[in-house]
Short mmCIF file of C-alpha atoms (C1' of nucleotides) in Angstrom, two decimals:
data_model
loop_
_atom_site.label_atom_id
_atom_site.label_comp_id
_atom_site.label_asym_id
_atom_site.label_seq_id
_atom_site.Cartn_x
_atom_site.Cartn_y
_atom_site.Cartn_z
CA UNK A 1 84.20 163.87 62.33
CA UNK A 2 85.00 161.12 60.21
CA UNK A 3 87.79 160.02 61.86
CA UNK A 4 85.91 160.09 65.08
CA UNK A 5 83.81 157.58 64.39
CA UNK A 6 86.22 155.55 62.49
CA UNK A 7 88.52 155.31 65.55
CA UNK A 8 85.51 154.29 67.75
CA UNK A 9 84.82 151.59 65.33
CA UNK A 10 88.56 150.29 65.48
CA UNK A 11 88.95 150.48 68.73
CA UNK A 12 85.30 148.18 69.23
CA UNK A 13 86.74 145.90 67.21
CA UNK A 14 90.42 145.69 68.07
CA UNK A 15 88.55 145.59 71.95
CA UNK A 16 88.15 142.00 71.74
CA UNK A 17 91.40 141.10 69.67
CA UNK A 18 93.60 143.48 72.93
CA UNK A 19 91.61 140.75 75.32
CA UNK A 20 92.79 138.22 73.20
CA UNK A 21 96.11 139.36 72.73
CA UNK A 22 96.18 139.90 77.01
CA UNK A 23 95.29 136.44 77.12
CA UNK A 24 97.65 134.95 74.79
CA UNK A 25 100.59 136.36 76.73
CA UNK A 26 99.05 135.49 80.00
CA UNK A 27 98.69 132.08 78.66
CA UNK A 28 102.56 131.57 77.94
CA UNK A 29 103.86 133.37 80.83
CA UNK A 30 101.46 131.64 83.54
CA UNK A 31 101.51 128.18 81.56
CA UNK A 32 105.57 128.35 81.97
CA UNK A 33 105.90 129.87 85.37
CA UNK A 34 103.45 128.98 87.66
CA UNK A 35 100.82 131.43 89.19
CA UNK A 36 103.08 132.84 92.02
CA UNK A 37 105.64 133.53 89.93
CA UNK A 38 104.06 135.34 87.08
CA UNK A 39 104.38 139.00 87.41
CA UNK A 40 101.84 141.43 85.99
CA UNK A 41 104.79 143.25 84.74
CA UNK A 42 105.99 140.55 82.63
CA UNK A 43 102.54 139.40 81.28
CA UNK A 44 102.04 142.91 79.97
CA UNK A 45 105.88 142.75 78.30
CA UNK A 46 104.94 139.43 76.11
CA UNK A 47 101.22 140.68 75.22
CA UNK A 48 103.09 143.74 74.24
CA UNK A 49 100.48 146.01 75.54
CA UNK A 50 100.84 148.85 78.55
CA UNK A 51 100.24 148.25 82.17
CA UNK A 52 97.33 150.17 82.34
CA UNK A 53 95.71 148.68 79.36
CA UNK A 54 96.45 145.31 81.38
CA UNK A 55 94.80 146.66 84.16
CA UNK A 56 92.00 147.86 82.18
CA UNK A 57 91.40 144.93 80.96
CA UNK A 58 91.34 142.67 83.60
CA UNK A 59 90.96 143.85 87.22
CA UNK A 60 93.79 142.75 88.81
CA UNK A 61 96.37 139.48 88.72
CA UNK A 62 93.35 136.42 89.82
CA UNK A 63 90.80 137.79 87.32
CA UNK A 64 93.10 137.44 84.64
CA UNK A 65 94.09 133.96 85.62
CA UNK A 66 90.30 133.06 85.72
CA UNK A 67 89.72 134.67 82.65
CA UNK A 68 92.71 132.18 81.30
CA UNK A 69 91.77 129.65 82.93
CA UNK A 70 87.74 129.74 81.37
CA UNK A 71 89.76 130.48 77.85
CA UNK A 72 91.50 127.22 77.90
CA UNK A 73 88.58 125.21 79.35
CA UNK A 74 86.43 126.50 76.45
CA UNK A 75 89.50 125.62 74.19
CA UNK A 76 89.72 121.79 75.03
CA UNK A 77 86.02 121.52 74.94
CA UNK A 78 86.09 121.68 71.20
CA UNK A 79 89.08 120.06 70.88
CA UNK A 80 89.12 117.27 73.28
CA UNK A 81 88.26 113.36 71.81
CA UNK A 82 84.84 114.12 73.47
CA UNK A 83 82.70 115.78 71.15
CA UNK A 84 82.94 112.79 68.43
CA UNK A 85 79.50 111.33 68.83
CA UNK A 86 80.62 107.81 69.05
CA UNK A 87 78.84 104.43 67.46
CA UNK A 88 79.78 100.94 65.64
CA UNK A 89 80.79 97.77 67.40
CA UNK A 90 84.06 97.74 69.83
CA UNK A 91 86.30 96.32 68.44
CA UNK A 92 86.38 98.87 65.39
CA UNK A 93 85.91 101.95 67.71
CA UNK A 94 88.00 101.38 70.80
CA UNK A 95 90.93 100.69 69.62
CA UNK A 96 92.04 103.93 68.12
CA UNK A 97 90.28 106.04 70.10
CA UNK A 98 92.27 104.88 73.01
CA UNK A 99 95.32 105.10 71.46
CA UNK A 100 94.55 108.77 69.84
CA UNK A 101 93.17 109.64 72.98
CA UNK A 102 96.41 108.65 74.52
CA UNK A 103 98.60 110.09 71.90
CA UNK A 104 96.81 113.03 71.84
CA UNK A 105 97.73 113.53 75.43
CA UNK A 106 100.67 112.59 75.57
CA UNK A 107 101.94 114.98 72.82
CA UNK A 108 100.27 117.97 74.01
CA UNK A 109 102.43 120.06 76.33
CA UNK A 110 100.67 123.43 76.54
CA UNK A 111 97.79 120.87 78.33
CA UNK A 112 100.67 119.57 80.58
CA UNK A 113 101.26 122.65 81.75
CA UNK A 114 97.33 123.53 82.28
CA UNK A 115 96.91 120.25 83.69
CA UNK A 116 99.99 121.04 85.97
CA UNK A 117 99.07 124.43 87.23
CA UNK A 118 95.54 123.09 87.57
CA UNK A 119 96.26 120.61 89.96
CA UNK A 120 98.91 123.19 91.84
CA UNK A 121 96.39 125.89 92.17
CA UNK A 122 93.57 123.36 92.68
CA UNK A 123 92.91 124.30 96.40
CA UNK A 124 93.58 128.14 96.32
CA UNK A 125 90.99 128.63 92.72
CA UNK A 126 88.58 125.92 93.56
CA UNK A 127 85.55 127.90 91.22
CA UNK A 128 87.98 126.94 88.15
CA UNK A 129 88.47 123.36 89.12
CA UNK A 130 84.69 123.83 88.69
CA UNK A 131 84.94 125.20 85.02
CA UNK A 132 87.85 122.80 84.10
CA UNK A 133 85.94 120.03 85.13
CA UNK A 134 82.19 121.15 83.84
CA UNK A 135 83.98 121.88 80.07
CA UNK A 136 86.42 119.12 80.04
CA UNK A 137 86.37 116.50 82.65
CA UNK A 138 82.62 115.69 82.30
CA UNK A 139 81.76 115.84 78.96
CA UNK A 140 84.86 113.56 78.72
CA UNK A 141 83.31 111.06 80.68
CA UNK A 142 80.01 111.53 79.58
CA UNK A 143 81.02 110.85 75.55
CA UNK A 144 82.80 107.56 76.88
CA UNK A 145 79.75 106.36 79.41
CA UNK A 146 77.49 106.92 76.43
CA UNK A 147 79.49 104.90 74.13
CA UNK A 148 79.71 102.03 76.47
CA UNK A 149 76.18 101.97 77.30
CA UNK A 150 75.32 101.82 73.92
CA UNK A 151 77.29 98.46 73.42
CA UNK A 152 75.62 95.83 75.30
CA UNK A 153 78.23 93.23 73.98
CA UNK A 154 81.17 94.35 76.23
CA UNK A 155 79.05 93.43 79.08
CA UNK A 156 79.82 96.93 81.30
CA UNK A 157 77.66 96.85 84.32
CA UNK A 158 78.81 100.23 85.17
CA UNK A 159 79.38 102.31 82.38
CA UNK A 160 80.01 105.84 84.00
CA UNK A 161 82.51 103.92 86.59
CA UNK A 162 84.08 102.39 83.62
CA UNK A 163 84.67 105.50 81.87
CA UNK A 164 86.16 106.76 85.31
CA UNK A 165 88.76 103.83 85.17
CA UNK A 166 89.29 104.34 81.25
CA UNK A 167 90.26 107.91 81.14
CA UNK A 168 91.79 107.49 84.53
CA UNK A 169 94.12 105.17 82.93
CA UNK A 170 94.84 107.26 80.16
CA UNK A 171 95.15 110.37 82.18
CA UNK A 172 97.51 108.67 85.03
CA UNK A 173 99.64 107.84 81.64
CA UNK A 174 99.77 111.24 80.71
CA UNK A 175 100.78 112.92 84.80
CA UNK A 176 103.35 110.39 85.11
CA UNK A 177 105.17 110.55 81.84
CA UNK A 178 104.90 114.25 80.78
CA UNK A 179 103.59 116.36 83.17
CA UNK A 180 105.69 114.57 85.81
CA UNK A 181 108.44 113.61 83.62
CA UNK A 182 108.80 110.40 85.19
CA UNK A 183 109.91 108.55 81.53
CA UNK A 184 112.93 107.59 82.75
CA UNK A 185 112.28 105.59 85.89
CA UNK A 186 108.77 104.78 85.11
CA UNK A 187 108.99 103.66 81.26
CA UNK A 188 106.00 102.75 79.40
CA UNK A 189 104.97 102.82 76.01
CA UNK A 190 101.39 104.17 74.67
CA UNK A 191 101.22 100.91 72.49
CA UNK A 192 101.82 98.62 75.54
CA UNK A 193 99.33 100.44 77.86
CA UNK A 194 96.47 100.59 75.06
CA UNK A 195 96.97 97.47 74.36
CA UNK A 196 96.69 96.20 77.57
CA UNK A 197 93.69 98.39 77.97
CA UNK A 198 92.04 97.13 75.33
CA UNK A 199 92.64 93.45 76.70
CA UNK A 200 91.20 94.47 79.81
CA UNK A 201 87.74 95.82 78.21
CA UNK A 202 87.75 92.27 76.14
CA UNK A 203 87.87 93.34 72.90
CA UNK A 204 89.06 90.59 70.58
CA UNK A 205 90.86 92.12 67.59
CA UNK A 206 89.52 88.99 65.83
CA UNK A 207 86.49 87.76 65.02
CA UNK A 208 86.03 85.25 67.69
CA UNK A 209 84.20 85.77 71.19
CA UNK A 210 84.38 83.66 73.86
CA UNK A 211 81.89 84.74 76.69
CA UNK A 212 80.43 81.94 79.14
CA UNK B 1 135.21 114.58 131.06
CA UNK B 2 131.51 112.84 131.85
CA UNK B 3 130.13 116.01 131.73
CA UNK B 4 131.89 116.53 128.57
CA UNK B 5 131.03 113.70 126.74
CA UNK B 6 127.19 114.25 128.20
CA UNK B 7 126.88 117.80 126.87
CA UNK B 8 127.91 116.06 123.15
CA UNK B 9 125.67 113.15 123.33
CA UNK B 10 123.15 115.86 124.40
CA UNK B 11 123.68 117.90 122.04
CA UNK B 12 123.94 115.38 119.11
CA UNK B 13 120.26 114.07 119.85
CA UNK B 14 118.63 117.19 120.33
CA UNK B 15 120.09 118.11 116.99
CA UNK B 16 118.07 115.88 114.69
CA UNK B 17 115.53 116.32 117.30
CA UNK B 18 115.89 120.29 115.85
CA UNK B 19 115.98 119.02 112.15
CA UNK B 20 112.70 116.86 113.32
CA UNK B 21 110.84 119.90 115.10
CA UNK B 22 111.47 122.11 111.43
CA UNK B 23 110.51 119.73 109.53
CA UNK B 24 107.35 118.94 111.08
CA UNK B 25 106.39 122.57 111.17
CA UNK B 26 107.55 122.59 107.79
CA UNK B 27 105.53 120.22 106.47
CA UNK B 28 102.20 121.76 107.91
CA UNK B 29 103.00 125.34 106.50
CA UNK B 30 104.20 123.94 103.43
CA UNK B 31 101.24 121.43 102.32
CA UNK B 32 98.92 124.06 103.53
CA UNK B 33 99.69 127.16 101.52
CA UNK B 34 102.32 125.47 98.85
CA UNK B 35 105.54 126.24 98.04
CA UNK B 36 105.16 129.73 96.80
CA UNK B 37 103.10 131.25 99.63
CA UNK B 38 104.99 129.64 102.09
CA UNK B 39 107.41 131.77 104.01
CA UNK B 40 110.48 131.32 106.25
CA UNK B 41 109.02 133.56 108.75
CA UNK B 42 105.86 131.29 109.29
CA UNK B 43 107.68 128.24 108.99
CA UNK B 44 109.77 129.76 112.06
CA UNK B 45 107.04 130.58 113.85
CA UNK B 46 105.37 127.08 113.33
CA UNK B 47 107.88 124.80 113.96
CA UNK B 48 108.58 127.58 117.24
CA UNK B 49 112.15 128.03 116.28
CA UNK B 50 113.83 131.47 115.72
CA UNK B 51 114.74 131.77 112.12
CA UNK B 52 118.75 131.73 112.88
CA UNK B 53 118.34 128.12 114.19
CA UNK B 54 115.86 127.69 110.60
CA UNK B 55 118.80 128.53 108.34
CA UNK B 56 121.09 126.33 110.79
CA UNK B 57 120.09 123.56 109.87
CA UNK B 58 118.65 124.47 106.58
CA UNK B 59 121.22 126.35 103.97
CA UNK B 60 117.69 128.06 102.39
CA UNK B 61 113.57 127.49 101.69
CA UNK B 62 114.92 125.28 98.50
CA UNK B 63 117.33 122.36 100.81
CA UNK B 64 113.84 122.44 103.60
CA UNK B 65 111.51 121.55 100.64
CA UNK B 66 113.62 118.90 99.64
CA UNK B 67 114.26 117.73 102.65
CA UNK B 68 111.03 118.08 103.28
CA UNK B 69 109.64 116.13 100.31
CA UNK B 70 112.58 113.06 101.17
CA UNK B 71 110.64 112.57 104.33
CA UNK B 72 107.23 112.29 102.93
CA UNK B 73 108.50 109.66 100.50
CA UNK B 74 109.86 108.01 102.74
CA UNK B 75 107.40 107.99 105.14
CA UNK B 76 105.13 106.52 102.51
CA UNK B 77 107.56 104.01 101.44
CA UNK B 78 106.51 101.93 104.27
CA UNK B 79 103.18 103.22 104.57
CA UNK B 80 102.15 102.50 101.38
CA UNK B 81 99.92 99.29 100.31
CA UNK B 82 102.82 98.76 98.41
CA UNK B 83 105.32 96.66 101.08
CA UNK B 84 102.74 93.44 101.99
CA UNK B 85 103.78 91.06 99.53
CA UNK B 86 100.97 89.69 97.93
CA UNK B 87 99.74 86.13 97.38
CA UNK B 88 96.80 83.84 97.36
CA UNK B 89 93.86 83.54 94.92
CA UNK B 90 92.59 86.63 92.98
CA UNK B 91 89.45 86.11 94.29
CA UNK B 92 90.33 86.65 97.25
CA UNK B 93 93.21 89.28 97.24
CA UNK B 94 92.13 91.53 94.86
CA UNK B 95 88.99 93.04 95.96
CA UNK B 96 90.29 93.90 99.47
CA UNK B 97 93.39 95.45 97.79
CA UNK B 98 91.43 97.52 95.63
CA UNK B 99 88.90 98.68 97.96
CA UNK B 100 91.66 99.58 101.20
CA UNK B 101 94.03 100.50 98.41
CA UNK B 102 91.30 103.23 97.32
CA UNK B 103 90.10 103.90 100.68
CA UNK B 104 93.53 104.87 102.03
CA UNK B 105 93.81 107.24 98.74
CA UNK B 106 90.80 108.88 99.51
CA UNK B 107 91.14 109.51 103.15
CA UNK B 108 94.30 110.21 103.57
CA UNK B 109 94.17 114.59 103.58
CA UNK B 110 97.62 115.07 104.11
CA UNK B 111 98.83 113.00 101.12
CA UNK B 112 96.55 114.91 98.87
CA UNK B 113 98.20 118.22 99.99
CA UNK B 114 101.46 116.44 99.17
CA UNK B 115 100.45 115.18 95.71
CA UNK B 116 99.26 118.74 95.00
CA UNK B 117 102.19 120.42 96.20
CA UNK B 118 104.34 117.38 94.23
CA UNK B 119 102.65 117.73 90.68
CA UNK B 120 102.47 121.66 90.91
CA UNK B 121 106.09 122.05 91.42
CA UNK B 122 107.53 119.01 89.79
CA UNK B 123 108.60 121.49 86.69
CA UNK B 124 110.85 123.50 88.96
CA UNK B 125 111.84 120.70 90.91
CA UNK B 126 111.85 117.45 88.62
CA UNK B 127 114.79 116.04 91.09
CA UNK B 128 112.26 115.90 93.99
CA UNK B 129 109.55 113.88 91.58
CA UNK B 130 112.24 111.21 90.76
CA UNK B 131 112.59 110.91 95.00
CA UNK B 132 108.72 110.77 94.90
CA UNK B 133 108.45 108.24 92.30
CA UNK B 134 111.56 105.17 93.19
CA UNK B 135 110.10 105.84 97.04
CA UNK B 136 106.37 105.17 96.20
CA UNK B 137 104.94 104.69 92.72
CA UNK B 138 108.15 102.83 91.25
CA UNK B 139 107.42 100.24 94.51
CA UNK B 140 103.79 100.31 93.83
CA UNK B 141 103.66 99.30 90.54
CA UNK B 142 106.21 96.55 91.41
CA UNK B 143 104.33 95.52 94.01
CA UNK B 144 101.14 94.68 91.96
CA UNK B 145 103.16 93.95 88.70
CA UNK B 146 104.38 90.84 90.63
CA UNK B 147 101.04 89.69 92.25
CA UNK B 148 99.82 90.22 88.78
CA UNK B 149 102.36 88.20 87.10
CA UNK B 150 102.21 85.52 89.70
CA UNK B 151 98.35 84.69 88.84
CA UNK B 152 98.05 83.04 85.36
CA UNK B 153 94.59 82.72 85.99
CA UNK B 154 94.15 86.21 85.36
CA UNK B 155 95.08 86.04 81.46
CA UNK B 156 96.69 89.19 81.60
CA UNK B 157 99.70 89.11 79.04
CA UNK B 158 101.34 92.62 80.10
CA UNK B 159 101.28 92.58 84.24
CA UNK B 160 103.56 95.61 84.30
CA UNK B 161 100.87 97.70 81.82
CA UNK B 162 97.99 96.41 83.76
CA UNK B 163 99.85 97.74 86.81
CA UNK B 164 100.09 101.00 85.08
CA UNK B 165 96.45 100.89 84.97
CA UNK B 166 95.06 99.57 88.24
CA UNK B 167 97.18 102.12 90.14
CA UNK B 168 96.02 104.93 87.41
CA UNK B 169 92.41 104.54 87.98
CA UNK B 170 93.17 104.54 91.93
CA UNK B 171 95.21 107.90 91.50
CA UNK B 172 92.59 109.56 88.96
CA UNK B 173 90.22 108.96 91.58
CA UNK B 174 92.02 110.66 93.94
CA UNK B 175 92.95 113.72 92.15
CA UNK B 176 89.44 114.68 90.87
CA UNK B 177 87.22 113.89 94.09
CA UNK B 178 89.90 114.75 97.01
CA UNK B 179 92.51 116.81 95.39
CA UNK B 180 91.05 118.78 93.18
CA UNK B 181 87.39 118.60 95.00
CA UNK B 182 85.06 117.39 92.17
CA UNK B 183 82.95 115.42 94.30
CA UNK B 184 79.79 117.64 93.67
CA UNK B 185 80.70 117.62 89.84
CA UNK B 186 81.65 114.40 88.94
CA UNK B 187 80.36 112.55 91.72
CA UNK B 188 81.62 108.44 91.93
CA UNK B 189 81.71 106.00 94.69
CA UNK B 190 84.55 103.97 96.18
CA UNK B 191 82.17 101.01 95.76
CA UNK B 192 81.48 101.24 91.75
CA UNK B 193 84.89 102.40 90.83
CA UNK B 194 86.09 99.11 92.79
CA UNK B 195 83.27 97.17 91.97
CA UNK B 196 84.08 97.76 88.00
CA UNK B 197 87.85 97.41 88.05
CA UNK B 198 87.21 94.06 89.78
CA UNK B 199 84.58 93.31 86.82
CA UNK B 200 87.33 94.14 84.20
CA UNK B 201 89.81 92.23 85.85
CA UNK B 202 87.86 89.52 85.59
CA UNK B 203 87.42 88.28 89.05
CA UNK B 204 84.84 86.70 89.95
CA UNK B 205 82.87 87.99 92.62
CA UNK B 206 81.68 84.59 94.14
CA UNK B 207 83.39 85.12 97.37
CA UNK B 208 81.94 88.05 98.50
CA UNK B 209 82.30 88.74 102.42
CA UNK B 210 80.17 91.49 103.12
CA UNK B 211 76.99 91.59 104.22
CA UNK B 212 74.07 93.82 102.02
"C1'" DG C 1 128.12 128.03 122.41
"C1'" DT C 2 123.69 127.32 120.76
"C1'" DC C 3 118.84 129.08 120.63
"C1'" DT C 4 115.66 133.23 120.59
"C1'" DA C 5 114.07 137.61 119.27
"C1'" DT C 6 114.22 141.46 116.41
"C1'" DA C 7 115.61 144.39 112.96
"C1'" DA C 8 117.87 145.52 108.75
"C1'" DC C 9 118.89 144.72 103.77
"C1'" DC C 10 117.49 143.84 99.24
"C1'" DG C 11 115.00 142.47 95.42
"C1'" DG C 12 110.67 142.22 93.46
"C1'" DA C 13 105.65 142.38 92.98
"C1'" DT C 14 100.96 144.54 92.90
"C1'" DA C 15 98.59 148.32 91.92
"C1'" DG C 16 97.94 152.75 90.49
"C1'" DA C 17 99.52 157.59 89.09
"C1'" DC C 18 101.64 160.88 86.07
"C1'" DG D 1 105.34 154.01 78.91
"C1'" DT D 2 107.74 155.29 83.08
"C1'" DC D 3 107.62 156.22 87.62
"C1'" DT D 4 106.32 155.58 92.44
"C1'" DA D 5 104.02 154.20 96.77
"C1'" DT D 6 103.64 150.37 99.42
"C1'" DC D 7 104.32 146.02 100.94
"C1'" DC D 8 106.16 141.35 101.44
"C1'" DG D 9 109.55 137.59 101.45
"C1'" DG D 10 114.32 135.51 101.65
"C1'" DT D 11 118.36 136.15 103.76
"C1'" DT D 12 121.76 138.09 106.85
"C1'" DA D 13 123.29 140.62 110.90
"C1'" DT D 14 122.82 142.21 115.74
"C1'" DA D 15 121.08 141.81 120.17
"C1'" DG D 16 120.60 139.17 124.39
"C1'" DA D 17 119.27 134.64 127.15
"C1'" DC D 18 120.06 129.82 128.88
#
DNA sequence: GTCTATAACCGGATAGAC
DNA sequence: GTCTATCCGGTTATAGAC
């Protein structure tokens, strides 16, 4: 009948969106509590959907987490300071892309808690390390290696290493202060570490250049 | 009476001899299948104590983990790179520095456990990070904040910043090739990560001991 | 008296069934 | 959506052994 094939049609479409909606709730629960101690039961309690449609979903507890896991990845690949095809001279470009890079990660603390479980669950879920760092990590690095190679003036003999120390800098920043919350007995301010960053690359803010 | 007073003195040293023993068995069981997974049972079994004598000397699986962690840091206190005070010429102090410094970070398989275990739990136990951090990184940063400070030559106007940094590539390079396992993915060398901090630091090169 | 060995208690979690 | 089978882990209690 007609409302046969009407209800197949819904329940296509609202397939994806219950995935989604599993996923959402997974996020929150496994972002705040860790893997261990996220129960199925409660995952399925703040996607508001059923056990069993859990289950039917996702086969049981790890494919869910890899399925969350691929979600975010995919997530910060868009939205990451790495797919802003870069160009113009340094001292116009580096500047505030360090310090939005920095502020961007330092304000973000669903990604502290991504970053955090990452790292915990690192050895036990070493395939995801392998999405995280194929989606995020390395186009990351790529974006700034390109950038740096394409700007003979700030004399970088090793641009891929240097983009290893740059957003090592930035992401060190980001583990001790937030995801660590080590503000109080390590203090240090995003203007004073991109600043000294940007001393450290030797870009003048003014006009003059003094290379031997 | 002697036999009295031998029995105590006995008895006192083969105490923390105990606390030792659990602690050591601990440690392996713990770092190796984090905090979670890790149960009193196989920490028992381990360390080859019966679990009575486990919660003797530990109230519960909470007061061993921190006691746990306490020993670690301070363990590294004075393992650390971070106790030889530093002096002479740039030159010649801070390529060795950086290149043992990274060396020790990379080989060093137990510490990576640790740091896993450290930034994975350090939401549900921030007390143990601010152990972790005034034992090593607080006297790390010190360390090379000082050196830095003490070189004018080096025309770097924030030391403590650039301290922030230095370590922060050191550590990045840690977590993605040893503790998360990225070598395959984002593959780097110990030589060209050193080789370009020592570029952006300015120093020159010209006295180069190795042989190539 | 302290350590060992073992078992019991209790909550909770996965997974699946009704 | 609840209910249950099954299992596992933290913790405590009961044995006996040195």
């Amino acid at each position: 009948m007609a409302s046969d094939s009407e209800k197949t049609d819904a329940q296509r479409k609202r397939a994806s969106d219950k995935a989604e909606q599993i996923l959402q709730g997974a996020t929150q629960v496994f972002l705040a509590q860790g893997y261990d101690r996220t129960s199925m039961d409660r995952v399925a309690k703040t996607a508001g959907v059923s056990k069993q449609t859990l289950y039917a979903y996702f086969s049981d507890k790890q494919a869910l987490f890899e399925a969350l896991v691929a979600r975010m990845a995919k997530q910060r690949f868009q939205g990451a300071f790495a797919d802003e095809s870069l160009d113009g001279n340094p001292d116009a470009v580096l500047p505030p892309l360090i310090q939005q890079g920095l502020a961007s990660l330092a304000q973000d603390t669903e990604y502290h808690d991504f970053i955090r479980i990452m790292i915990g669950e690192s050895k036990r879920f070493p395939d995801l390390i392998q999405t995280f760092f194929s989606n995020v990590t390395l186009p990351t690095i790529e974006t700034i290696r390109h950038y740096l190679e394409s700007q003979p003036e700030l004399d970088i003999p090793d641009a891929e290493a240097t983009a290893h120390i740059l957003l090592g800098a930035l992401v060190f920043y980001m583990l001790t202060q937030e995801v660590m919350g080590g503000r109080d007995i390590l203090p240090m301010s995003q203007d004073r570490l991109s600043a000294s960053l940007i001393h450290l690359l030797g870009v003048s803010k003014s006009s003059s250049s003094e290379n031997d």
